[in-house]
XYZ file of C-alpha atoms in Angstrom:
225
model
C 79.870 53.098 20.287
C 80.841 52.517 23.873
C 78.030 54.815 25.120
C 75.174 53.023 23.361
C 76.421 49.679 24.705
C 76.111 51.185 28.180
C 72.563 52.221 27.285
C 71.823 48.642 26.280
C 73.145 47.307 29.581
C 71.163 49.826 31.614
C 67.941 49.217 29.703
C 68.334 45.433 29.841
C 68.760 45.751 33.594
C 65.548 47.775 33.820
C 63.729 45.226 31.709
C 64.990 42.370 33.868
C 63.845 44.169 37.015
C 60.444 44.818 35.443
C 60.121 41.228 34.392
C 61.168 39.953 37.812
C 58.394 42.053 39.422
C 55.698 40.272 37.439
C 55.055 37.548 39.943
C 52.209 36.103 37.923
C 54.482 35.342 34.949
C 55.940 31.892 34.491
C 59.736 31.472 34.566
C 59.679 30.816 30.792
C 57.798 34.075 30.136
C 60.281 36.027 32.235
C 63.245 34.396 30.527
C 61.913 34.828 26.981
C 60.945 38.441 27.664
C 64.342 39.290 29.140
C 66.186 37.631 26.264
C 63.927 39.306 23.713
C 64.310 42.719 25.335
C 68.105 42.374 25.505
C 68.425 41.165 21.938
C 65.981 43.788 20.718
C 67.868 46.503 22.549
C 71.169 45.422 20.934
C 69.695 45.249 17.465
C 67.647 48.416 17.900
C 70.603 50.254 19.360
C 72.798 49.247 16.434
C 70.197 50.340 13.925
C 69.549 53.597 15.821
C 73.234 54.422 16.052
C 73.712 53.716 12.353
C 70.833 56.027 11.519
C 72.307 58.687 13.813
C 75.727 58.386 12.139
C 74.199 58.668 8.708
C 72.251 61.717 9.780
C 75.245 63.617 11.147
C 78.220 61.647 12.238
C 79.920 64.738 13.557
C 77.064 65.558 15.931
C 77.340 63.354 19.053
C 73.887 64.398 20.194
C 72.269 63.091 17.023
C 74.196 59.851 17.282
C 73.295 59.463 20.983
C 69.635 60.226 20.296
C 69.536 57.666 17.517
C 71.194 55.060 19.711
C 68.836 55.763 22.620
C 65.698 55.607 20.489
C 66.956 52.434 18.857
C 67.724 50.760 22.189
C 64.336 51.747 23.638
C 62.357 50.701 20.578
C 64.304 47.475 20.134
C 63.956 46.519 23.789
C 60.189 47.103 23.755
C 59.643 45.223 20.507
C 62.032 42.421 21.509
C 60.492 42.072 24.967
C 56.971 41.861 23.535
C 58.096 39.334 20.929
C 59.869 37.270 23.592
C 56.810 37.293 25.810
C 54.575 36.205 22.944
C 56.987 33.449 21.928
C 57.261 32.048 25.462
C 55.481 28.733 26.077
C 52.002 29.354 27.357
C 51.479 28.379 31.016
C 49.683 25.119 31.525
C 46.265 25.817 33.043
C 45.781 24.303 36.469
C 43.718 21.135 36.542
C 40.057 21.663 37.303
C 39.094 21.199 40.922
C 37.864 17.737 41.786
C 34.114 17.354 41.743
C 32.449 17.696 45.122
C 31.803 14.416 46.891
C 28.329 13.036 46.419
C 25.912 13.879 49.188
C 25.579 11.206 51.828
C 22.618 8.897 51.373
C 19.581 9.817 53.406
C 19.289 7.985 56.681
C 17.044 4.945 56.593
C 13.537 5.508 57.870
C 13.053 4.608 61.480
C 11.569 1.178 62.051
C 7.873 1.152 62.772
C 7.128 1.193 66.461
C 6.663 -2.227 67.918
C 3.139 -2.518 69.104
C 3.078 -3.648 72.662
C 0.955 -6.688 73.210
C -1.903 -5.666 75.412
C -3.022 -8.288 77.925
C -6.247 -7.694 79.846
C -7.565 -10.010 82.506
C -11.137 -11.188 82.243
C -13.739 -11.698 84.944
C -15.947 -14.625 86.086
C -19.534 -14.915 87.192
C -21.618 -16.893 89.615
C -23.895 -19.593 88.267
C -26.811 -18.174 86.281
C -25.729 -14.598 87.141
C -24.327 -11.642 85.194
C -23.665 -9.240 88.081
C -20.098 -7.911 88.463
C -18.710 -9.387 91.672
C -16.840 -7.168 94.125
C -13.590 -9.037 93.615
C -13.816 -8.686 89.827
C -14.430 -4.927 89.947
C -10.735 -4.391 90.750
C -9.801 -6.392 87.640
C -12.028 -4.193 85.471
C -10.622 -1.041 87.127
C -7.177 -2.219 86.064
C -8.499 -2.734 82.520
C -9.934 0.800 82.515
C -6.544 2.269 83.442
C -4.829 0.284 80.682
C -7.392 1.242 78.019
C -7.190 4.928 78.903
C -3.437 4.732 78.388
C -4.048 3.140 74.965
C -6.971 5.072 73.461
C -6.358 3.650 69.989
C -6.817 0.047 71.053
C -10.107 -1.708 70.308
C -11.059 -4.725 72.421
C -13.599 -7.472 72.072
C -15.769 -8.010 75.120
C -16.619 -11.711 74.742
C -19.127 -13.374 77.065
C -19.306 -17.158 77.702
C -21.281 -19.691 79.769
C -20.799 -23.205 81.081
C -22.583 -26.210 79.568
C -25.597 -26.269 81.916
C -28.872 -25.083 80.335
C -30.205 -24.677 76.816
C -28.318 -23.099 73.955
C -30.730 -20.168 73.600
C -30.764 -19.409 77.312
C -26.973 -19.473 77.564
C -26.675 -17.314 74.466
C -28.762 -14.595 76.113
C -26.906 -15.052 79.402
C -23.525 -14.649 77.704
C -24.756 -11.441 76.074
C -25.939 -10.121 79.447
C -22.532 -10.836 80.930
C -20.727 -9.072 78.056
C -23.056 -6.071 78.364
C -22.519 -5.899 82.148
C -18.744 -5.653 81.635
C -19.198 -3.151 78.813
C -21.370 -0.896 80.966
C -18.769 -1.020 83.746
C -16.051 0.051 81.329
C -18.216 2.830 79.890
C -19.013 4.135 83.361
C -15.261 4.153 84.004
C -14.720 6.576 81.086
C -13.840 4.222 78.232
C -14.946 5.370 74.768
C -17.682 3.200 73.310
C -15.760 3.093 70.028
C -13.077 1.017 71.752
C -15.479 -1.803 72.602
C -16.881 -4.656 70.487
C -19.468 -6.706 72.424
C -20.155 -10.391 71.690
C -22.023 -13.218 73.381
C -20.866 -16.733 72.495
C -23.123 -18.813 74.771
C -21.967 -22.287 75.787
C -18.946 -22.456 73.453
C -15.176 -22.143 73.605
C -14.827 -23.828 76.980
C -11.500 -23.315 78.729
C -12.027 -26.054 81.317
C -14.075 -29.190 81.834
C -17.778 -28.884 82.596
C -17.731 -32.039 84.716
C -16.551 -30.252 87.838
C -17.766 -27.154 89.674
C -14.303 -25.582 89.394
C -14.197 -26.146 85.635
C -17.682 -24.742 85.101
C -16.742 -21.672 87.173
C -13.831 -20.988 84.790
C -16.143 -21.252 81.769
C -18.584 -18.629 83.160
C -16.493 -15.670 82.066
C -16.032 -12.516 79.980
C -12.754 -12.180 78.108
C -11.232 -8.820 77.070
C -9.351 -9.495 73.835
C -7.536 -6.659 71.971
C -8.072 -6.660 68.228
C -4.884 -7.232 66.218
């Protein structure tokens, strides 16, 4: 009887070592398995020894074999039962959902269109020739228009109040065409130009003085919006 108890102790120790090596088991599974294996080994050993004694109580080998088989079988069955009876491990919580993607950046603001300011030119009385001093003004306009090829400008010709309406209408058109031809000769695309003659209208100064009439004899370069 003393020998099979030693077998139980040895086997329980082996079971405990085996259980302790299962790092993935929970503490409850290890505990239940160890208790089940130990209890199973005790019960199995008792049953095995009893069977061995009944078989041939005078033969110590038969008794020892019965005890050993009983301990082994009981430990295995008890360990499995203990493992199955152990509380199941709680599954880990699911990972948090990924953060939502950042909102797309706002579209860039539309480019601010630079206000284009072009100086106009003036003419002598009853003339539509480009004066030498005004050629530099138109050269400056050519440089600006080449830098802004998408801009369309109105070439608007005007007169002072002296003379008939029909005559001044034709004269204003001649003045607008003279400026247009200068711009075209300077390399400006014809599609950028809109030519108008407005005659004796839209005065910018009084027609009662020579200085005022000189300001009214003009061609304005007005960018379209």
